[in-house]
Amino acid sequence: QVQLVESGGGLVQPGGSLRLSCAASGITFSVYDMGWYRQAPGKQRELVASSTSGGITNYADNVKGRFTITRDNAKNTVYLQMNSLKPEDTAVYYCNAVYFNLRGWGQGTQVTVSS
């Protein structure tokens, strides 16, 4: 089964940076499309960034230019580098993996941006 474990979340001041990591196991990582989602309390889960198996990346408009998704297929890990963080970035961030009808979610890691 798909197993994903996120790490790297925490409390950071506005303007600060964090790097989230998602370690995958139980899958042939290189063929999966990977993504980062986030969900704030009372809000719908939204796609933040994605990276296809072919290396195509996409970003939500409100994080474009600040966040960068990368993947290391040799390490079965996808990263989300978050710079210039804003209070509105506060949410639980989830890792997602998709290959046709195969999919999995991590447990999430909390990111709080506050003074």
Tab-separated table of C-alpha atoms in Angstrom:
chain	number	residue	atom	x	y	z
A	1	GLN	CA	0.000	0.000	0.000
A	2	VAL	CA	0.973	3.622	-0.422
A	3	GLN	CA	2.626	4.997	2.694
A	4	LEU	CA	3.469	8.686	2.966
A	5	VAL	CA	4.979	10.463	5.956
A	6	GLU	CA	5.288	14.245	6.103
A	7	SER	CA	7.721	16.166	8.260
A	8	GLY	CA	9.171	19.645	8.625
A	9	GLY	CA	6.181	21.627	9.813
A	10	GLY	CA	6.236	23.986	12.745
A	11	LEU	CA	5.828	27.556	13.936
A	12	VAL	CA	7.475	30.281	11.901
A	13	GLN	CA	7.260	34.072	11.791
A	14	PRO	CA	5.870	35.896	8.768
A	15	GLY	CA	8.559	36.170	6.125
A	16	GLY	CA	10.276	33.035	7.332
A	17	SER	CA	10.907	29.745	5.569
A	18	LEU	CA	10.227	26.063	6.056
A	19	ARG	CA	10.963	22.957	4.049
A	20	LEU	CA	8.475	20.126	4.176
A	21	SER	CA	9.434	16.570	3.307
A	22	CYS	CA	7.295	13.614	2.292
A	23	ALA	CA	8.857	10.176	2.372
A	24	ALA	CA	7.088	7.491	0.351
A	25	SER	CA	7.226	3.734	0.626
A	26	GLY	CA	5.360	0.783	-0.817
A	27	ILE	CA	5.241	2.253	-4.320
A	28	THR	CA	7.321	2.671	-7.431
A	29	PHE	CA	7.844	6.316	-6.611
A	30	SER	CA	9.121	7.506	-9.984
A	31	VAL	CA	5.858	6.710	-11.816
A	32	TYR	CA	3.626	8.605	-9.381
A	33	ASP	CA	2.376	12.126	-9.663
A	34	MET	CA	3.088	13.877	-6.369
A	35	GLY	CA	1.396	16.836	-4.784
A	36	TRP	CA	1.157	19.009	-1.721
A	37	TYR	CA	-2.241	20.049	-0.409
A	38	ARG	CA	-3.218	22.135	2.556
A	39	GLN	CA	-6.310	22.579	4.667
A	40	ALA	CA	-7.062	25.329	7.146
A	41	PRO	CA	-9.757	24.887	9.821
A	42	GLY	CA	-13.216	25.231	8.314
A	43	LYS	CA	-11.861	25.414	4.777
A	44	GLN	CA	-11.688	23.034	1.850
A	45	ARG	CA	-8.499	21.155	1.141
A	46	GLU	CA	-6.669	22.843	-1.709
A	47	LEU	CA	-3.858	21.909	-4.036
A	48	VAL	CA	-0.708	23.906	-3.332
A	49	ALA	CA	1.815	22.390	-5.724
A	50	SER	CA	2.226	19.294	-7.852
A	51	SER	CA	4.971	17.461	-9.674
A	52	THR	CA	4.158	14.850	-12.295
A	53	SER	CA	6.218	11.761	-12.944
A	54	GLY	CA	7.504	13.587	-16.022
A	55	GLY	CA	8.743	16.545	-13.996
A	56	ILE	CA	6.003	19.034	-14.829
A	57	THR	CA	5.272	21.337	-11.897
A	58	ASN	CA	2.272	23.503	-11.114
A	59	TYR	CA	1.478	25.927	-8.321
A	60	ALA	CA	-1.532	27.602	-6.847
A	61	ASP	CA	-1.630	31.281	-7.723
A	62	ASN	CA	-1.319	32.389	-4.114
A	63	VAL	CA	1.957	30.513	-3.570
A	64	LYS	CA	3.553	30.957	-6.974
A	65	GLY	CA	6.973	32.534	-6.671
A	66	ARG	CA	7.252	31.673	-2.984
A	67	PHE	CA	6.940	27.874	-2.897
A	68	THR	CA	8.940	25.293	-4.820
A	69	ILE	CA	8.153	21.599	-5.167
A	70	THR	CA	10.992	19.212	-5.908
A	71	ARG	CA	11.334	15.461	-5.934
A	72	ASP	CA	14.201	13.059	-5.473
A	73	ASN	CA	13.184	9.761	-7.014
A	74	ALA	CA	16.302	8.030	-5.716
A	75	LYS	CA	15.233	8.875	-2.164
A	76	ASN	CA	11.491	8.375	-2.716
A	77	THR	CA	10.947	11.849	-1.326
A	78	VAL	CA	9.140	14.989	-2.418
A	79	TYR	CA	9.828	18.391	-0.862
A	80	LEU	CA	8.049	21.686	-0.545
A	81	GLN	CA	10.303	24.676	0.043
A	82	MET	CA	8.237	27.527	1.449
A	83	ASN	CA	9.687	31.032	1.512
A	84	SER	CA	8.249	34.421	2.420
A	85	LEU	CA	5.581	32.747	4.496
A	86	LYS	CA	2.389	34.607	5.301
A	87	PRO	CA	-0.182	34.076	8.064
A	88	GLU	CA	-2.649	32.875	5.430
A	89	ASP	CA	-0.310	29.965	4.701
A	90	THR	CA	-1.225	28.513	8.091
A	91	ALA	CA	-2.739	25.073	7.550
A	92	VAL	CA	-2.155	21.363	7.797
A	93	TYR	CA	-0.099	20.329	4.796
A	94	TYR	CA	-0.668	16.921	3.234
A	95	CYS	CA	1.359	14.887	0.791
A	96	ASN	CA	-0.460	13.052	-2.008
A	97	ALA	CA	0.585	10.381	-4.490
A	98	VAL	CA	-1.411	9.332	-7.556
A	99	TYR	CA	-0.903	6.694	-10.234
A	100	PHE	CA	-4.078	6.132	-12.249
A	101	ASN	CA	-6.541	4.742	-9.702
A	102	LEU	CA	-3.862	4.196	-7.076
A	103	ARG	CA	-3.549	6.950	-4.517
A	104	GLY	CA	-2.506	7.729	-0.986
A	105	TRP	CA	-2.348	10.518	1.560
A	106	GLY	CA	0.003	11.303	4.383
A	107	GLN	CA	-1.153	12.181	7.883
A	108	GLY	CA	-0.280	15.840	7.490
A	109	THR	CA	2.068	18.275	9.166
A	110	GLN	CA	1.020	21.540	10.814
A	111	VAL	CA	2.425	24.816	9.540
A	112	THR	CA	1.675	27.898	11.610
A	113	VAL	CA	2.802	31.344	10.472
A	114	SER	CA	2.424	33.865	13.265
A	115	SER	CA	4.237	36.634	15.090
